PDB file of C-alpha atoms and ligand atoms in Angstrom:
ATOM      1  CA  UNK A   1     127.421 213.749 205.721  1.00  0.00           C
ATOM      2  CA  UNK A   2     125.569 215.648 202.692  1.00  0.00           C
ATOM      3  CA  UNK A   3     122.088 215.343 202.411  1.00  0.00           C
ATOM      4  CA  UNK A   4     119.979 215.275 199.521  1.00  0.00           C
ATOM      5  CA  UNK A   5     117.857 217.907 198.873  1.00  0.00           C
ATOM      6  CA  UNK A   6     114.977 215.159 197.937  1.00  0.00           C
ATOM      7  CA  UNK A   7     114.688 213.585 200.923  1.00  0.00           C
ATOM      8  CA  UNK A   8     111.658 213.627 203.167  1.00  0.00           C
ATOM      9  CA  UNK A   9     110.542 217.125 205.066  1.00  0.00           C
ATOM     10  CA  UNK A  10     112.008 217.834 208.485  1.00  0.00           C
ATOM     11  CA  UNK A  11     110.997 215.653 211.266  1.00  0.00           C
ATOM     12  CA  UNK A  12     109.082 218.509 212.949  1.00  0.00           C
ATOM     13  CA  UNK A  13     106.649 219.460 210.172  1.00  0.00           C
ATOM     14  CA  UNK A  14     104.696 216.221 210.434  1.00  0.00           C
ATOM     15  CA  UNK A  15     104.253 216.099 214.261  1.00  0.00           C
ATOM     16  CA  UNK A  16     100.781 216.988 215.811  1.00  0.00           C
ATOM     17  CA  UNK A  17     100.946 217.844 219.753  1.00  0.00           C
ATOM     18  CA  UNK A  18      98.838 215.620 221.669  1.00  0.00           C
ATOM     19  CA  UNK A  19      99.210 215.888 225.244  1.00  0.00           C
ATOM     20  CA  UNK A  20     100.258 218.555 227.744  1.00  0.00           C
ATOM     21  CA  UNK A  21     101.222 216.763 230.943  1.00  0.00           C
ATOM     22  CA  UNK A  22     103.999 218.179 232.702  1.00  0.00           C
ATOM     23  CA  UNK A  23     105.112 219.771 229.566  1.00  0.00           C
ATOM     24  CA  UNK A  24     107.157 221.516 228.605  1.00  0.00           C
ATOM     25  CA  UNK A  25     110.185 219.697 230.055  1.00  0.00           C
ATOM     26  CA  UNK A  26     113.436 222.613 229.570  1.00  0.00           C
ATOM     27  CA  UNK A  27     116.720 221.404 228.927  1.00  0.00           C
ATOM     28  CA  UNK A  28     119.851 222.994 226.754  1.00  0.00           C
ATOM     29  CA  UNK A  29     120.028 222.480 223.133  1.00  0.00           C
ATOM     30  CA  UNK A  30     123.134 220.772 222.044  1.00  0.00           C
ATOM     31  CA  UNK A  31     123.297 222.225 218.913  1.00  0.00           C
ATOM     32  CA  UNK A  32     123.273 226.501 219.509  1.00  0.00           C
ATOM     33  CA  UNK A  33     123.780 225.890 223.864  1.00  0.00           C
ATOM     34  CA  UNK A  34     120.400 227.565 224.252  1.00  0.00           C
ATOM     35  CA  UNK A  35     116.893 226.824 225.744  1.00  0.00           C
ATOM     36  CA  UNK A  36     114.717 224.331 224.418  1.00  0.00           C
ATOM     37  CA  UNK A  37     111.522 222.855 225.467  1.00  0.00           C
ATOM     38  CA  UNK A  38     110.197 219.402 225.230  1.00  0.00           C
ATOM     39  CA  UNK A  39     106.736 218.270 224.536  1.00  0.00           C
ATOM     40  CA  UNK A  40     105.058 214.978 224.641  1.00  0.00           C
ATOM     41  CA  UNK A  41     103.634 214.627 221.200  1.00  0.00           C
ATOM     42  CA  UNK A  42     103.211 212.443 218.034  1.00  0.00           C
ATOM     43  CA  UNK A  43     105.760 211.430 216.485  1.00  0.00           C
ATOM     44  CA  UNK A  44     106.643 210.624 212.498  1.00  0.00           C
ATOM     45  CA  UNK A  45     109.104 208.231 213.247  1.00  0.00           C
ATOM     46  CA  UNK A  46     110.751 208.776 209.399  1.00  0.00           C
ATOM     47  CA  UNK A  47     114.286 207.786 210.866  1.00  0.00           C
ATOM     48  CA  UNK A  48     112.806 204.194 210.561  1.00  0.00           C
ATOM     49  CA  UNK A  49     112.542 204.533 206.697  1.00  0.00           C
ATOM     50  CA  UNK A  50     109.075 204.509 207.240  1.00  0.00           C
ATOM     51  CA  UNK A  51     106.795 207.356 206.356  1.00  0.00           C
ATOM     52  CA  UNK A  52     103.536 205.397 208.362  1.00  0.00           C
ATOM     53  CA  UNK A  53     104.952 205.008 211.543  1.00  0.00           C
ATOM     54  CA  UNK A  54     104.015 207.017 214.569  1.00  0.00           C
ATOM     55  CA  UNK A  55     104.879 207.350 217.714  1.00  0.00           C
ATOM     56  CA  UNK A  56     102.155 208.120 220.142  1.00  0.00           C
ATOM     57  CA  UNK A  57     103.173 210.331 223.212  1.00  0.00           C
ATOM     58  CA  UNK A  58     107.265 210.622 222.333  1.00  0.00           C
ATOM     59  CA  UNK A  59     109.294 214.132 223.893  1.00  0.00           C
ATOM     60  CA  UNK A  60     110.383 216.074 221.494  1.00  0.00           C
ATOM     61  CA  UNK A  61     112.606 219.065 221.615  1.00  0.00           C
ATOM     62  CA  UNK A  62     111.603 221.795 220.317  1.00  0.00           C
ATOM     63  CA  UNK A  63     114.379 224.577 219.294  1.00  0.00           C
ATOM     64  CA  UNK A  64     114.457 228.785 218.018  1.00  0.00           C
ATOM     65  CA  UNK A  65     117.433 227.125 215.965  1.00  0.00           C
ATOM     66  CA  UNK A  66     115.645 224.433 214.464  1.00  0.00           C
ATOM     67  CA  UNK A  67     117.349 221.800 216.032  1.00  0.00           C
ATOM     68  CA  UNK A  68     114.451 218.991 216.772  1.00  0.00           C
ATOM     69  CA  UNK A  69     115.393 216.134 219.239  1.00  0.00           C
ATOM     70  CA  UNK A  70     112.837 212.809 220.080  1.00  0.00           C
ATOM     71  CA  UNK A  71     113.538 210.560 222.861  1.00  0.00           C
ATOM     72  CA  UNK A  72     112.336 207.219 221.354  1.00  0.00           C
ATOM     73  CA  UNK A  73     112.515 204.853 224.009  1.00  0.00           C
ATOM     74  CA  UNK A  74     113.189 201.293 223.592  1.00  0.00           C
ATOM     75  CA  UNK A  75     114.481 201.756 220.427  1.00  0.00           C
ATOM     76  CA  UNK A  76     115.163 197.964 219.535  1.00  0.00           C
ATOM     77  CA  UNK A  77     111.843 196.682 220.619  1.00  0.00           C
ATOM     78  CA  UNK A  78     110.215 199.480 218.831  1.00  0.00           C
ATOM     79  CA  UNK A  79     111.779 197.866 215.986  1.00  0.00           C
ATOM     80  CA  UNK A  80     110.312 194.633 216.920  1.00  0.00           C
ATOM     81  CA  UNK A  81     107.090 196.194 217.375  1.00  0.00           C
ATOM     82  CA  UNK A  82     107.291 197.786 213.637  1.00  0.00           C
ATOM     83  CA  UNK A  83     108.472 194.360 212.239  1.00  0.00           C
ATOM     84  CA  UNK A  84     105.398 192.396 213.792  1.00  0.00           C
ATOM     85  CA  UNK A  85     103.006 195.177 212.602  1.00  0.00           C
ATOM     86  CA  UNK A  86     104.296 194.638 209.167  1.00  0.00           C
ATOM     87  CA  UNK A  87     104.224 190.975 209.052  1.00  0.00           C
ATOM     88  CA  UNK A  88     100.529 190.733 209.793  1.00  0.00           C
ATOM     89  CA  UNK A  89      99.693 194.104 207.495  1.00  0.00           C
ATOM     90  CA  UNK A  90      96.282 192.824 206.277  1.00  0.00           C
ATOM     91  CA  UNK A  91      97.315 194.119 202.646  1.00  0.00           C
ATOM     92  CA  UNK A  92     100.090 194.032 200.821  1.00  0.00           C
ATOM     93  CA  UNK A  93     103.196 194.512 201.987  1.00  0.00           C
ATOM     94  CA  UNK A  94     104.452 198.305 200.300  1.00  0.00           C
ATOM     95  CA  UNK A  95     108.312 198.802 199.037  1.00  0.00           C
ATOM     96  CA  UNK A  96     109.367 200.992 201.687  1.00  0.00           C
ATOM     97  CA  UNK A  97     107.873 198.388 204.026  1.00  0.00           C
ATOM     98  CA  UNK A  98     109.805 195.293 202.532  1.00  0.00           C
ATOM     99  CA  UNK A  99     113.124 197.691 202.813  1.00  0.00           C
ATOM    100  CA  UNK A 100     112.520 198.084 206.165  1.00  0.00           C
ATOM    101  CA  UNK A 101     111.906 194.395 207.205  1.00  0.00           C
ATOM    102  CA  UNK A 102     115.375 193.344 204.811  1.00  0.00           C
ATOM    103  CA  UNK A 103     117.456 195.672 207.386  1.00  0.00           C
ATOM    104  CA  UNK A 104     115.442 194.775 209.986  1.00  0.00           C
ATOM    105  CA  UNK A 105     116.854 190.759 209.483  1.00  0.00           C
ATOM    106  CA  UNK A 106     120.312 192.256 208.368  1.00  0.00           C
ATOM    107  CA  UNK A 107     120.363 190.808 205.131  1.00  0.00           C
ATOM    108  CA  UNK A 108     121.870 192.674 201.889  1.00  0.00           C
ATOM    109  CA  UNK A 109     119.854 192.981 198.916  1.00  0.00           C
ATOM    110  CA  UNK A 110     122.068 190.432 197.589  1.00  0.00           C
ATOM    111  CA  UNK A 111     121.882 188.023 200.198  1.00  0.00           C
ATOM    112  CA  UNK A 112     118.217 188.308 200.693  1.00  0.00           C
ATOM    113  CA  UNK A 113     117.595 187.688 196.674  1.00  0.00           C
ATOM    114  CA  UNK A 114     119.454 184.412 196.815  1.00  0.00           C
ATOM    115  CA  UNK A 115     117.324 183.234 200.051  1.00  0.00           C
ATOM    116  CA  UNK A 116     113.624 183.737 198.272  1.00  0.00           C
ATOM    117  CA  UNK A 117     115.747 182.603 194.326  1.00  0.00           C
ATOM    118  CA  UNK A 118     115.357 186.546 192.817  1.00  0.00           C
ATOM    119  CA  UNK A 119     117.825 189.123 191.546  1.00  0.00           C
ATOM    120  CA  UNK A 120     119.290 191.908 193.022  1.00  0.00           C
ATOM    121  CA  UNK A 121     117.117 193.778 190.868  1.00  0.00           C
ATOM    122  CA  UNK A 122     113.940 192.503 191.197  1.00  0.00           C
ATOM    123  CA  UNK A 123     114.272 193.153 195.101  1.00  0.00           C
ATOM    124  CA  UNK A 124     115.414 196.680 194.092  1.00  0.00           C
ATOM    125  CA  UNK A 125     112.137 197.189 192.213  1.00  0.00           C
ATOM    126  CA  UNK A 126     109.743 195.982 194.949  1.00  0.00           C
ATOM    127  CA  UNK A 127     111.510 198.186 197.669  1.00  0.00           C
ATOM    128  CA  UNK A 128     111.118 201.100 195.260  1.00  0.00           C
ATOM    129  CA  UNK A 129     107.461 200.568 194.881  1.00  0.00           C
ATOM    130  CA  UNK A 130     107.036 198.151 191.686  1.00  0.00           C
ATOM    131  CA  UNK A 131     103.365 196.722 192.445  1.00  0.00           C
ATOM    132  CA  UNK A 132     103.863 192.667 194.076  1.00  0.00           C
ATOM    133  CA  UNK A 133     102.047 189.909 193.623  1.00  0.00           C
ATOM    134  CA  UNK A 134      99.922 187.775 196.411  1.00  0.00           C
ATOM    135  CA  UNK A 135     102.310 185.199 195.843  1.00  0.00           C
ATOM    136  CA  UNK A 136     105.368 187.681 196.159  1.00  0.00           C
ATOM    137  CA  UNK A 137     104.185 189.348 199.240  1.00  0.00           C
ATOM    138  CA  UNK A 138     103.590 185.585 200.892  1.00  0.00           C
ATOM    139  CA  UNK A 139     107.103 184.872 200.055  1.00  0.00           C
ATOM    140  CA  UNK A 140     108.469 187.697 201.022  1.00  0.00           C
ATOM    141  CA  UNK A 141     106.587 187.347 204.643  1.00  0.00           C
ATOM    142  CA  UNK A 142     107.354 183.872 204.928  1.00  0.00           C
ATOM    143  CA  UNK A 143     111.160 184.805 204.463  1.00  0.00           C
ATOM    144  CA  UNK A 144     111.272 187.298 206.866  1.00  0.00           C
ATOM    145  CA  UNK A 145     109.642 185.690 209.073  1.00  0.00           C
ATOM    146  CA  UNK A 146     111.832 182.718 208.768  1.00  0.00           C
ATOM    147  CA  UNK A 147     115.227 184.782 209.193  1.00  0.00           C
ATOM    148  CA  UNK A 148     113.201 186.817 212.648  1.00  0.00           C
ATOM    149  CA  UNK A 149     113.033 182.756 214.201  1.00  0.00           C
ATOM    150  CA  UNK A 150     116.489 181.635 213.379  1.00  0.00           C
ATOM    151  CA  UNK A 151     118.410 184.672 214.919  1.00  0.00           C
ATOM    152  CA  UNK A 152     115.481 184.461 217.750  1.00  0.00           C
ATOM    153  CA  UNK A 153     116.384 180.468 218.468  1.00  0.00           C
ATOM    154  CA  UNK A 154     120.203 181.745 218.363  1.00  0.00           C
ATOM    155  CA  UNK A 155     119.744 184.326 220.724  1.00  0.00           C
ATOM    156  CA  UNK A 156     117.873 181.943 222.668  1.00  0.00           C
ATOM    157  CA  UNK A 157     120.106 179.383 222.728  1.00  0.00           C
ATOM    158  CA  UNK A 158     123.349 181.180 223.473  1.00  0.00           C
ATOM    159  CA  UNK A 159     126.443 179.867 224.010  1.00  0.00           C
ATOM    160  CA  UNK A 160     127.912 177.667 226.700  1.00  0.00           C
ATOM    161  CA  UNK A 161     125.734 174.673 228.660  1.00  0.00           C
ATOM    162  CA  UNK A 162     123.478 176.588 230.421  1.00  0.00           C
ATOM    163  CA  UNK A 163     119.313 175.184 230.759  1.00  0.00           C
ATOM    164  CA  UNK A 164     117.309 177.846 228.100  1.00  0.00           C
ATOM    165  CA  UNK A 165     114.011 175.921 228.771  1.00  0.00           C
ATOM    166  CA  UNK A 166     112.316 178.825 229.511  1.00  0.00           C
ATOM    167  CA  UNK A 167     113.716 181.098 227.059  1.00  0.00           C
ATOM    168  CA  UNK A 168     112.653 178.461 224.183  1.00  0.00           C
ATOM    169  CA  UNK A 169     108.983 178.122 225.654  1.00  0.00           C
ATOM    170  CA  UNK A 170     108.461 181.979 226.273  1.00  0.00           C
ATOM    171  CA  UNK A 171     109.931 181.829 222.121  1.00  0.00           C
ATOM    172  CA  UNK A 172     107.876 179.058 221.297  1.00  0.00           C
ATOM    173  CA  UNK A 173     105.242 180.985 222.668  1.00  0.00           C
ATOM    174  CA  UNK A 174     105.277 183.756 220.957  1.00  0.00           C
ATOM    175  CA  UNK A 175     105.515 182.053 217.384  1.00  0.00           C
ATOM    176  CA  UNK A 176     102.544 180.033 218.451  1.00  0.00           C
ATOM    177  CA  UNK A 177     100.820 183.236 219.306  1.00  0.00           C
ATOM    178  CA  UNK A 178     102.027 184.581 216.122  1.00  0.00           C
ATOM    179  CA  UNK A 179     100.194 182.126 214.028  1.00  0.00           C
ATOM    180  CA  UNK A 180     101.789 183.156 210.653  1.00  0.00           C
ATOM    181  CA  UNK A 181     100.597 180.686 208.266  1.00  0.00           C
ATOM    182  CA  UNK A 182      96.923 181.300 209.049  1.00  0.00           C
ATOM    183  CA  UNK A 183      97.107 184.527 209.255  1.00  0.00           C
ATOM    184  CA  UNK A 184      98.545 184.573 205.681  1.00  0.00           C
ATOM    185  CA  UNK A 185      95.218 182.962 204.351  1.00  0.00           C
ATOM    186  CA  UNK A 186      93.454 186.411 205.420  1.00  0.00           C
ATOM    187  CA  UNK A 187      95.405 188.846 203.373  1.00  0.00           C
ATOM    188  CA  UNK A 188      93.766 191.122 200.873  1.00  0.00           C
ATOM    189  CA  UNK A 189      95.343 191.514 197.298  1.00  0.00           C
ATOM    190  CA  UNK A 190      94.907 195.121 197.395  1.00  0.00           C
ATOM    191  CA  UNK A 191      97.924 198.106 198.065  1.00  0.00           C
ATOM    192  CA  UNK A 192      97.260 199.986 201.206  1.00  0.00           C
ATOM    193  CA  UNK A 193      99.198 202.488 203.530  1.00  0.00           C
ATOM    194  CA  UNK A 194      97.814 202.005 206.764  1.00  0.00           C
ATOM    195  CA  UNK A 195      99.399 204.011 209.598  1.00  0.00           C
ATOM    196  CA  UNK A 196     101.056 202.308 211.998  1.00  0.00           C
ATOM    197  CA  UNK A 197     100.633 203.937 215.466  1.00  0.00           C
ATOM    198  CA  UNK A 198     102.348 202.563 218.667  1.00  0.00           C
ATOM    199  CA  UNK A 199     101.589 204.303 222.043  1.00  0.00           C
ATOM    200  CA  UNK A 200     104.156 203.787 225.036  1.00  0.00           C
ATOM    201  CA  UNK A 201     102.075 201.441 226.806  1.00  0.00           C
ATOM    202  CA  UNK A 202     102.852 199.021 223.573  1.00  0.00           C
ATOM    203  CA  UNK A 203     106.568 199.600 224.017  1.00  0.00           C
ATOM    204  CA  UNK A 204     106.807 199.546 227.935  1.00  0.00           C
ATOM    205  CA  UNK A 205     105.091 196.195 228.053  1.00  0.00           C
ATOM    206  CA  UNK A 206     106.959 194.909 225.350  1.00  0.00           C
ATOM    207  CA  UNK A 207     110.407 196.195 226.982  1.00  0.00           C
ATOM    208  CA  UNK A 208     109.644 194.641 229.884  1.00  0.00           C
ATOM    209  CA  UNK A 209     109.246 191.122 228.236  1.00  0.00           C
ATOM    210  CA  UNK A 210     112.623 191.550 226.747  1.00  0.00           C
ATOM    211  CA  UNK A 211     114.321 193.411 229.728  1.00  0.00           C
ATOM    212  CA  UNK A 212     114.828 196.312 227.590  1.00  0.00           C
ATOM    213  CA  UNK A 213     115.385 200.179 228.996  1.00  0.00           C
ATOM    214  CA  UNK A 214     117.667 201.759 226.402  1.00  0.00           C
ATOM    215  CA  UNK A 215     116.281 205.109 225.246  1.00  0.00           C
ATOM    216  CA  UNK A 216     117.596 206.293 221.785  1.00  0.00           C
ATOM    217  CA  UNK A 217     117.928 210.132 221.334  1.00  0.00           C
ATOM    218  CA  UNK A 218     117.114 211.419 218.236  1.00  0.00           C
ATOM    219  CA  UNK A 219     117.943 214.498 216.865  1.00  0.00           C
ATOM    220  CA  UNK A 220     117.436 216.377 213.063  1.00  0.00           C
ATOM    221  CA  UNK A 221     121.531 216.364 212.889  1.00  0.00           C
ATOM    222  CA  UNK A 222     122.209 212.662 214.344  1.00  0.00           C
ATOM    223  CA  UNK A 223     118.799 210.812 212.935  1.00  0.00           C
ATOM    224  CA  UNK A 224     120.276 207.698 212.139  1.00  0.00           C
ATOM    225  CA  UNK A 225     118.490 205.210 209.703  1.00  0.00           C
ATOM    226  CA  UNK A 226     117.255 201.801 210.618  1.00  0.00           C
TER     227      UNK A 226
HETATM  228 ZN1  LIG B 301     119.244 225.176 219.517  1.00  0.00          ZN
END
């Protein structure tokens, strides 16, 4: 797969080295079969779309061919983690940030622009940076939010006959907890790019509410987009 020659710099010029630990972990690059080390560092995590997000405390793989491989772990509740950030952003929401939130519910441009009554194009022109409104960006939100809760009370729910009690009250839960609607009262009408940063901790004890271990390996051939 071609890549455009616009697209955003290589992973590994926007990292800053944090910690030292153990580092650096050695393991064979998959790319030229030689040595490469690994370093627990910061992370852009630009795979996500994003250009805000970081990753606190991520290996990396650092290689003389230029290969550059992260270990994100918890990939799907990182997502999560990403998605909840956004939807309680105390200013408006930014293009690449709605983009990310549309895939992040699965919808199509299409299918999201009948859901909140707008066009194709008008979603097109918000995700590409076209300035929003308060009332847009409350929509928007609301939307999202909305499509996060039904495919939450699905999951929850399941199939066959089986008691989910406790799945819908830890759910319930955390909607309560998430107290959208007031929250949305508190926004400020102004454009802002705040950086989002997530440290492990975040993602461990999130992982553990969800029973999630998965590690995703990402690497400056295989980055795949959210
Ligand atoms: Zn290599």
């Amino acid at each position: 797969m071609a890549k455009e020659t616009t697209e955003k710099p290589v992973i590994g010029a926007r990292q800053t080295v944090r910690f030292e630990h153990s580092d650096p972990v050695t393991r064979l690059c998959q790319a030229c079969g030689g040595t490469q080390e690994g370093r627990h560092q910061n992370y852009s995590y630009t795979e996500s779309g994003l250009d805000n997000v970081v990753l606190l405390d991520v290996l990396v793989f650092n290689c003389k061919c230029g290969e550059i491989a992260a270990q994100i772990p918890a990939v799907s509740v990182l997502h999560q983690i990403i998605a909840a950030e956004i939807l309680k952003k105390p200013t408006l929401i930014a293009g690449e940030e709605i983009r990310y939130m549309r895939k992040f519910v699965a919808c199509s441009a299409v299918e999201f622009a009948g859901i909140i009554g707008s066009s194709k194009i008008s979603i097109s022109r918000w995700e590409n940076g076209a300035r929003i409104t308060p009332n847009t960006d409350r929509l928007l939100r609301l939307a999202f939010f909305t499509k996060i809760v039904e495919r939450a009370a699905e999951a929850a729910i399941g199939p066959g006959d089986t008691d989910h009690t406790a799945t819908v009250v830890a759910f319930a839960r955390k909607v309560r907890s998430f107290n959208l609607t007031s929250f949305l009262r508190t926004i400020k009408d102004v454009q802002d790019r705040m950086t989002i940063k997530i440290d492990p901790a975040t993602v461990k004890r999130f992982s553990q509410e969800d029973g999630v271990t998965s590690t995703l390996q990402l690497s400056s051939d295989t980055a795949s987009r959210v």
